[in-house]
Short mmCIF file of C-alpha atoms and ligand atoms in Angstrom, two decimals:
data_model
loop_
_atom_site.label_atom_id
_atom_site.label_comp_id
_atom_site.label_asym_id
_atom_site.label_seq_id
_atom_site.Cartn_x
_atom_site.Cartn_y
_atom_site.Cartn_z
CA UNK Y 1 -0.62 23.02 5.18
CA UNK Y 2 -1.18 19.24 5.29
CA UNK Y 3 -3.58 18.99 2.34
CA UNK Y 4 -6.02 15.98 4.00
CA UNK Y 5 -7.40 13.69 0.62
CA UNK Y 6 -11.04 14.44 -0.06
CA UNK Y 7 -10.23 17.78 -0.08
CA UNK Y 8 -7.02 17.09 -2.97
CA UNK Y 9 -9.61 14.51 -4.43
CA UNK Y 10 -11.70 17.49 -5.08
CA UNK Y 11 -8.82 19.46 -6.16
CA UNK Y 12 -8.13 17.17 -8.88
CA UNK Y 13 -11.78 16.39 -10.25
CA UNK Y 14 -12.07 20.62 -9.82
CA UNK Y 15 -8.59 21.19 -11.86
CA UNK Y 16 -9.81 17.91 -13.73
CA UNK Y 17 -6.55 16.17 -13.51
CA UNK Y 18 -5.84 12.79 -14.08
CA UNK Y 19 -9.41 12.87 -15.15
CA UNK Y 20 -8.49 13.50 -19.20
CA UNK Y 21 -8.96 10.03 -20.13
CA UNK Y 22 -12.20 9.12 -22.13
CA UNK Y 23 -13.53 6.61 -19.69
CA UNK Y 24 -15.41 4.85 -22.18
CA UNK Y 25 -12.81 3.13 -23.96
CA UNK Y 26 -11.53 1.47 -20.18
CA UNK Y 27 -10.17 -1.70 -21.32
CA UNK Y 28 -12.30 -4.74 -20.72
CA UNK Y 29 -15.44 -6.56 -21.62
CA UNK Y 30 -17.04 -6.63 -18.01
CA UNK Y 31 -20.29 -4.87 -17.55
CA UNK Y 32 -20.02 -1.47 -15.94
CA UNK Y 33 -16.43 -0.91 -17.53
CA UNK Y 34 -17.74 2.10 -19.03
CA UNK Y 35 -17.58 3.44 -15.18
CA UNK Y 36 -14.14 4.38 -13.95
CA UNK Y 37 -13.51 2.63 -10.76
CA UNK Y 38 -11.87 6.70 -9.89
CA UNK Y 39 -14.69 8.49 -10.45
CA UNK Y 40 -17.11 6.24 -8.86
CA UNK Y 41 -15.74 6.81 -5.28
CA UNK Y 42 -14.16 10.50 -6.37
CA UNK Y 43 -16.47 12.23 -3.91
CA UNK Y 44 -14.94 9.85 -1.15
CA UNK Y 45 -11.23 9.24 -0.84
CA UNK Y 46 -8.40 8.65 -3.70
CA UNK Y 47 -7.89 5.27 -5.77
CA UNK Y 48 -4.47 3.83 -6.65
CA UNK Y 49 -2.36 1.07 -7.73
CA UNK Y 50 0.29 -0.35 -7.15
CA UNK Y 51 3.23 0.37 -10.31
CA UNK Y 52 6.75 -0.28 -11.73
CA UNK Y 53 8.41 1.88 -13.81
CA UNK Y 54 9.17 -1.53 -16.18
CA UNK Y 55 5.28 -1.54 -16.28
CA UNK Y 56 4.78 2.55 -16.70
CA UNK Y 57 6.84 1.63 -20.23
CA UNK Y 58 3.87 -0.57 -21.72
CA UNK Y 59 0.99 0.94 -23.16
CA UNK Y 60 -1.54 -1.28 -23.10
CA UNK Y 61 -1.09 -1.20 -18.23
CA UNK Y 62 -0.35 2.72 -18.74
CA UNK Y 63 -3.69 2.71 -20.67
CA UNK Y 64 -5.11 0.72 -17.69
CA UNK Y 65 -3.75 2.81 -14.96
CA UNK Y 66 -5.27 6.04 -16.17
CA UNK Y 67 -8.62 4.95 -16.91
CA UNK Y 68 -9.49 4.00 -13.51
CA UNK Y 69 -6.80 4.89 -11.31
CA UNK Y 70 -5.98 9.17 -10.07
CA UNK Y 71 -3.01 7.83 -7.49
CA UNK Y 72 -0.31 5.46 -7.83
CA UNK Y 73 2.63 3.65 -5.32
CA UNK Y 74 6.10 2.43 -6.50
CA UNK Y 75 5.73 -1.51 -5.73
CA UNK Y 76 9.38 -1.39 -4.52
CA UNK Y 77 11.54 0.70 -6.81
CA UNK Y 78 11.31 3.84 -3.71
CA UNK Y 79 12.60 1.32 -0.88
CA UNK Y 80 15.50 1.78 0.31
CA UNK Y 81 17.38 -0.82 -1.14
CA UNK Y 82 16.47 0.37 -4.09
CA UNK Y 83 17.22 4.21 -4.10
CA UNK Y 84 20.36 3.52 -1.82
CA UNK Y 85 22.09 0.18 -2.60
CA UNK Y 86 25.81 1.26 -1.39
CA UNK Y 87 26.04 4.86 0.49
CA UNK Y 88 25.56 8.03 -0.69
CA UNK Y 89 25.45 6.64 -3.77
CA UNK Y 90 22.04 7.14 -4.60
CA UNK Y 91 19.92 5.46 -8.01
CA UNK Y 92 16.70 7.65 -9.02
CA UNK Y 93 16.14 6.49 -12.05
CA UNK Y 94 13.54 4.17 -11.39
CA UNK Y 95 11.50 6.05 -8.62
CA UNK Y 96 12.14 9.61 -10.11
CA UNK Y 97 10.07 7.50 -13.63
CA UNK Y 98 6.87 7.03 -11.67
CA UNK Y 99 7.42 10.31 -10.18
CA UNK Y 100 7.69 11.78 -13.87
CA UNK Y 101 5.15 9.46 -15.47
CA UNK Y 102 2.66 10.41 -12.60
CA UNK Y 103 3.54 14.21 -12.88
CA UNK Y 104 2.85 14.08 -16.39
CA UNK Y 105 -0.71 12.17 -16.28
CA UNK Y 106 -2.18 14.20 -13.49
CA UNK Y 107 -1.71 11.64 -10.67
CA UNK Y 108 -0.78 11.39 -7.45
CA UNK Y 109 1.97 9.24 -4.97
CA UNK Y 110 1.95 7.70 -2.49
CA UNK Y 111 5.78 7.41 -0.64
CA UNK Y 112 6.60 3.84 -0.06
CA UNK Y 113 8.43 2.61 2.15
CA UNK Y 114 11.84 4.91 3.72
CA UNK Y 115 12.33 2.26 6.26
CA UNK Y 116 11.24 -1.61 5.73
CA UNK Y 117 13.69 -4.44 7.51
CA UNK Y 118 12.94 -6.36 4.01
CA UNK Y 119 14.37 -3.70 2.15
CA UNK Y 120 16.89 -2.45 4.70
CA UNK Y 121 20.57 -2.32 2.78
CA UNK Y 122 23.29 -3.40 5.44
CA UNK Y 123 25.39 -0.41 4.66
CA UNK Y 124 22.71 1.43 7.38
CA UNK Y 125 23.38 -0.43 10.64
CA UNK Y 126 27.02 -2.04 9.29
CA UNK Y 127 29.60 -1.07 12.24
CA UNK Y 128 27.33 1.84 13.74
CA UNK Y 129 27.04 3.44 17.21
CA UNK Y 130 23.31 3.99 17.92
CA UNK Y 131 24.81 8.64 16.72
CA UNK Y 132 26.20 7.15 13.42
CA UNK Y 133 22.98 4.70 12.74
CA UNK Y 134 21.05 8.00 13.13
CA UNK Y 135 23.17 10.93 11.01
CA UNK Y 136 22.96 8.03 7.99
CA UNK Y 137 19.03 7.19 9.02
CA UNK Y 138 18.15 11.02 8.93
CA UNK Y 139 20.56 11.72 5.91
CA UNK Y 140 18.74 9.37 3.64
CA UNK Y 141 15.25 10.23 4.77
CA UNK Y 142 15.95 13.91 4.02
CA UNK Y 143 17.37 13.02 0.86
CA UNK Y 144 14.71 11.01 -0.40
CA UNK Y 145 11.75 13.38 0.99
CA UNK Y 146 13.41 16.15 -0.17
CA UNK Y 147 14.25 15.32 -3.85
CA UNK Y 148 9.86 14.60 -3.69
CA UNK Y 149 8.99 17.23 -2.00
CA UNK Y 150 5.77 18.35 -2.94
CA UNK Y 151 5.21 15.26 -5.79
CA UNK Y 152 4.74 12.57 -2.96
CA UNK Y 153 2.12 13.72 -1.13
CA UNK Y 154 2.18 10.89 1.74
CA UNK Y 155 5.23 8.47 2.73
CA UNK Y 156 5.04 5.30 4.68
CA UNK Y 157 8.06 6.40 7.10
CA UNK Y 158 7.65 2.94 8.58
CA UNK Y 159 6.83 -0.33 7.42
CA UNK Y 160 5.70 -3.04 9.58
CA UNK Y 161 7.91 -2.09 12.56
CA UNK Y 162 4.81 -3.69 15.34
CA UNK Y 163 5.09 -7.25 16.29
CA UNK Y 164 3.25 -10.11 14.47
CA UNK Y 165 1.87 -12.58 16.75
CA UNK Y 166 5.02 -13.98 18.08
CA UNK Y 167 6.47 -11.25 18.68
CA UNK Y 168 5.93 -8.35 21.08
CA UNK Y 169 5.07 -4.88 20.20
CA UNK Y 170 6.91 -4.31 18.22
CA UNK Y 171 9.23 -6.01 15.58
CA UNK Y 172 12.80 -7.70 16.45
CA UNK Y 173 14.26 -6.26 13.51
CA UNK Y 174 18.14 -5.22 13.64
CA UNK Y 175 16.95 -1.76 13.43
CA UNK Y 176 15.14 -2.90 16.29
CA UNK Y 177 17.69 -4.16 18.19
CA UNK Y 178 20.52 -1.43 17.23
CA UNK Y 179 18.15 2.01 18.04
CA UNK Y 180 15.40 0.41 19.88
CA UNK Y 181 12.23 2.40 18.71
CA UNK Y 182 14.18 5.74 18.28
CA UNK Y 183 14.92 5.32 15.00
CA UNK Y 184 11.14 5.12 14.30
CA UNK Y 185 11.57 8.82 15.57
CA UNK Y 186 14.52 9.80 14.45
CA UNK Y 187 13.32 9.13 10.79
CA UNK Y 188 9.81 9.94 11.39
CA UNK Y 189 11.83 13.57 12.35
CA UNK Y 190 13.75 13.88 9.41
CA UNK Y 191 10.80 13.53 7.10
CA UNK Y 192 8.64 15.43 8.96
CA UNK Y 193 11.72 18.29 8.53
CA UNK Y 194 12.07 17.26 4.52
CA UNK Y 195 8.84 18.46 3.44
CA UNK Y 196 6.35 19.41 6.37
CA UNK Y 197 3.03 19.38 4.36
CA UNK Y 198 3.48 15.49 3.21
CA UNK Y 199 0.94 13.23 4.92
CA UNK Y 200 3.56 10.95 7.50
CA UNK Y 201 1.90 7.60 7.88
CA UNK Y 202 2.98 4.13 9.23
CA UNK Y 203 1.74 1.10 7.37
CA UNK Y 204 1.38 -2.38 8.19
CA UNK Y 205 0.44 -5.61 7.88
CA UNK Y 206 -3.11 -7.63 9.60
CA UNK Y 207 -5.07 -4.62 10.73
CA UNK Y 208 -7.99 -6.50 10.13
CA UNK Y 209 -7.14 -9.02 13.12
CA UNK Y 210 -7.74 -7.88 16.24
CA UNK Y 211 -4.45 -8.73 18.61
CA UNK Y 212 -2.67 -7.04 15.13
CA UNK Y 213 -4.25 -3.81 15.76
CA UNK Y 214 -4.28 -3.58 19.44
CA UNK Y 215 -0.37 -4.06 19.57
CA UNK Y 216 -0.46 -1.31 15.98
CA UNK Y 217 -2.84 1.40 18.45
CA UNK Y 218 -0.89 0.81 21.48
CA UNK Y 219 2.96 1.43 18.98
CA UNK Y 220 1.26 4.56 17.44
CA UNK Y 221 -0.13 5.95 21.27
CA UNK Y 222 3.36 5.45 22.83
CA UNK Y 223 5.09 7.27 19.53
CA UNK Y 224 2.35 10.34 19.44
CA UNK Y 225 3.77 10.18 23.77
CA UNK Y 226 7.02 10.95 22.40
CA UNK Y 227 6.44 13.60 19.81
CA UNK Y 228 6.54 11.69 16.96
CA UNK Y 229 4.69 13.35 13.54
CA UNK Y 230 2.91 10.42 12.84
CA UNK Y 231 -0.21 11.96 10.53
CA UNK Y 232 -2.17 8.68 9.22
CA UNK Y 233 -2.06 4.53 9.04
CA UNK Y 234 -1.28 2.45 6.06
CA UNK Y 235 -4.05 -0.66 6.25
CA UNK Y 236 -1.80 -3.27 3.72
CA UNK Y 237 -5.36 -5.05 4.21
CA UNK Y 238 -3.50 -8.11 2.10
CA UNK Y 239 -6.85 -9.93 2.66
CA UNK Y 240 -8.02 -13.18 0.98
CA UNK Y 241 -11.43 -15.18 0.78
CA UNK Y 242 -13.33 -14.98 3.79
CA UNK Y 243 -12.59 -11.66 4.42
CA UNK Y 244 -16.02 -10.59 6.73
CA UNK Y 245 -16.37 -6.49 6.40
CA UNK Y 246 -16.31 -6.61 10.70
CA UNK Y 247 -12.43 -6.49 10.60
CA UNK Y 248 -12.12 -3.52 8.90
CA UNK Y 249 -14.26 -1.63 9.64
CA UNK Y 250 -13.16 -1.96 13.85
CA UNK Y 251 -9.44 -1.35 12.50
CA UNK Y 252 -10.65 1.91 10.20
CA UNK Y 253 -12.68 3.05 13.40
CA UNK Y 254 -9.87 2.75 15.09
CA UNK Y 255 -7.62 5.19 13.28
CA UNK Y 256 -9.81 7.77 12.87
CA UNK Y 257 -10.64 7.65 17.17
CA UNK Y 258 -7.20 8.24 17.12
CA UNK Y 259 -7.56 11.12 15.19
CA UNK Y 260 -5.39 9.82 12.69
CA UNK Y 261 -5.55 9.64 8.69
CA UNK Y 262 -6.41 5.87 7.19
CA UNK Y 263 -4.99 5.03 4.29
CA UNK Y 264 -5.99 1.32 2.69
CA UNK Y 265 -2.36 1.22 1.10
CA UNK Y 266 -2.05 -2.61 -0.44
CA UNK Y 267 -5.38 -4.38 -1.25
CA UNK Y 268 -6.18 -7.44 -1.94
CA UNK Y 269 -7.98 -10.40 -2.14
CA UNK Y 270 -6.55 -13.79 -2.36
CA UNK Y 271 -7.49 -16.52 -3.78
CA UNK Y 272 -6.47 -19.18 -0.69
CA UNK Y 273 -7.14 -19.64 2.55
CA UNK Y 274 -3.55 -19.98 4.26
CA UNK Y 275 -2.14 -22.46 7.19
CA UNK Y 276 0.66 -20.23 8.51
CA UNK Y 277 3.04 -23.38 7.78
CA UNK Y 278 1.98 -22.15 4.58
CA UNK Y 279 3.70 -19.02 5.35
CA UNK Y 280 6.45 -20.38 7.58
CA UNK Y 281 7.58 -23.32 5.50
CA UNK Y 282 5.40 -23.64 2.28
CA UNK Y 283 3.71 -26.94 3.98
CA UNK Y 284 -0.13 -27.46 3.36
CA UNK Y 285 -0.65 -24.49 1.15
CA UNK Y 286 -4.56 -25.19 -0.27
CA UNK Y 287 -3.82 -26.48 -3.65
CA UNK Y 288 -3.84 -24.08 -6.72
CA UNK Y 289 -7.73 -23.40 -7.35
CA UNK Y 290 -9.11 -24.95 -10.52
CA UNK Y 291 -11.41 -23.24 -13.95
CA UNK Y 292 -14.40 -25.29 -12.07
CA UNK Y 293 -14.10 -23.02 -9.16
CA UNK Y 294 -12.62 -19.53 -10.09
CA UNK Y 295 -16.43 -18.07 -10.90
CA UNK Y 296 -17.56 -18.36 -7.33
CA UNK Y 297 -14.57 -17.13 -5.83
CA UNK Y 298 -14.46 -14.27 -8.49
CA UNK Y 299 -18.36 -13.35 -6.93
CA UNK Y 300 -17.16 -13.69 -3.51
CA UNK Y 301 -14.08 -11.81 -3.78
CA UNK Y 302 -16.45 -8.74 -5.33
CA UNK Y 303 -18.60 -8.67 -2.17
CA UNK Y 304 -14.58 -8.55 -0.28
CA UNK Y 305 -13.62 -6.30 -2.61
CA UNK Y 306 -17.07 -4.23 -2.33
CA UNK Y 307 -17.00 -3.96 1.97
CA UNK Y 308 -14.24 -2.54 2.06
CA UNK Y 309 -14.50 0.37 -0.50
CA UNK Y 310 -17.73 1.01 1.16
CA UNK Y 311 -16.56 0.65 4.75
CA UNK Y 312 -14.22 3.44 3.99
CA UNK Y 313 -16.75 5.52 2.10
CA UNK Y 314 -18.79 5.31 5.78
CA UNK Y 315 -15.09 6.82 7.51
CA UNK Y 316 -14.53 9.93 6.28
CA UNK Y 317 -11.04 9.67 7.82
CA UNK Y 318 -10.03 7.41 5.11
CA UNK Y 319 -8.29 9.42 2.45
CA UNK Y 320 -6.85 6.83 0.01
CA UNK Y 321 -7.32 3.59 -1.20
CA UNK Y 322 -5.06 1.19 -3.35
CA UNK Y 323 -4.58 -1.57 -4.34
CA UNK Y 324 -1.91 -3.94 -4.68
CA UNK Y 325 -1.02 -3.75 -8.26
CA UNK Y 326 -2.88 -3.85 -11.08
CA UNK Y 327 -4.06 -6.82 -12.78
CA UNK Y 328 -3.47 -10.68 -11.68
CA UNK Y 329 -0.68 -11.55 -14.12
CA UNK Y 330 1.93 -9.69 -12.34
CA UNK Y 331 0.90 -9.46 -8.51
CA UNK Y 332 3.01 -11.23 -6.16
CA UNK Y 333 0.52 -13.22 -4.76
CA UNK Y 334 1.42 -15.14 -7.87
CA UNK Y 335 5.28 -16.33 -5.99
CA UNK Y 336 4.58 -15.91 -2.09
CA UNK Y 337 3.99 -17.82 0.27
CA UNK Y 338 4.03 -20.47 -2.95
CA UNK Y 339 3.62 -20.42 -6.92
CA UNK Y 340 0.06 -20.98 -7.48
CA UNK Y 341 -1.78 -19.16 -9.81
CA UNK Y 342 -3.68 -16.29 -7.84
CA UNK Y 343 -6.40 -13.71 -8.73
CA UNK Y 344 -6.36 -11.30 -6.03
CA UNK Y 345 -6.80 -7.75 -7.72
CA UNK Y 346 -9.56 -6.13 -9.73
CA UNK Y 347 -8.37 -6.43 -13.21
CA UNK Y 348 -7.49 -10.33 -14.72
CA UNK Y 349 -4.59 -11.43 -16.53
CA UNK Y 350 -5.75 -9.49 -20.04
CA UNK Y 351 -5.96 -6.75 -17.86
CA UNK Y 352 -9.97 -7.20 -17.95
CA UNK Y 353 -12.40 -5.35 -15.74
CA UNK Y 354 -13.17 -8.82 -13.28
CA UNK Y 355 -16.82 -8.71 -10.93
CA UNK Y 356 -14.93 -6.77 -8.50
CA UNK Y 357 -14.15 -4.25 -10.00
CA UNK Y 358 -18.08 -4.26 -11.10
CA UNK Y 359 -19.19 -4.02 -8.07
CA UNK Y 360 -17.02 -1.24 -6.58
CA UNK Y 361 -18.45 0.70 -9.61
CA UNK Y 362 -22.41 -0.69 -10.29
CA UNK Y 363 -23.96 -0.14 -6.83
CA UNK Y 364 -27.12 -2.49 -8.69
CA UNK Y 365 -24.54 -5.10 -9.22
CA UNK Y 366 -24.78 -8.37 -7.29
CA UNK Y 367 -21.82 -10.46 -7.58
C1 GLA E 401 4.48 -5.89 1.93
C2 GLA E 401 5.61 -4.46 1.95
C3 GLA E 401 5.05 -3.98 0.01
C4 GLA E 401 5.60 -5.13 -0.66
C5 GLA E 401 4.79 -6.44 -0.21
C6 GLA E 401 4.61 -7.64 -1.33
O1 GLA E 401 2.98 -5.51 2.41
O2 GLA E 401 4.65 -3.69 2.36
O3 GLA E 401 6.19 -3.20 0.17
O4 GLA E 401 6.39 -5.83 -0.79
O5 GLA E 401 4.98 -7.13 1.10
O6 GLA E 401 4.93 -7.28 -2.42
#
């Protein structure tokens, strides 16, 4: 039986799993930090963060993780290029370290991501006809999902397969060119067979925008019509300053209306509103935010985080919310789309809680 997130979160509480740390000692000095983030939301959904195996070897980072979160996801070490750089030659150490740490500390694990065009090693598609590609994919997905069966409660089976604004309905990836949308079905079927109890997700970015959401929902409709065993949609929600609640709520409502589970999978709130050219070729990117502007941004950011969490609480279909990283110092947004100091997460570079964290644990706080 697949266990819905809210039920599982309740179980975690009832069993005391993951709640053993003394939250009075939560790192940082922002008022409100003594309340653990996960405890503030445990009646509603699981709260997680992306981590690396290297981070889990650093006590200051594991203390922060243990103080505030009940769920983890691997930032990149459970992707195919890391687990299977060559066919059949698996390198499990980093992924195992994350799953083992989670088990030892009462954390749940989201699996991310079985198929992603950016992390597909060449051998998957090299010289293969459809039959060979299907065999390789089925074997890989089966091997990975079976290894973590019962320890990973949800997998992003496919990541970013829906077209972006410049594409059509589907991303024109090497997978798509080799197998149309069948690779998506093959991956979901293999995952479902390997762990029938695991929740299986299609994960994508930009669902806070109406045009992308429409393509995601029509993708879901056609995949389900094709019998693809999909349980939920992962909304990456890589947001930026100025994001309103409307786009968030529309995305969560659309998925709920389709009868699917919602997960917020990669939440962060960038300090920068860049034009498309910044992402395309690094031109006209917003200049690095100055110290004088930072306090105003942090207040604005706190309201965006609160809007996302409140929208999630109001919708029982939302079973997990994860931030893409633990603290500002290790966020991917310091290097993407250009090198620039960014401040996208709930904890600062010294791992101290920011106003955004306070906004999530103290309802009376007005940023
Ligand atoms: C996408 C992917 C993530 C990660 C980020 C950048 O959102 O889904 O796995 O690679 O990009 O860090």
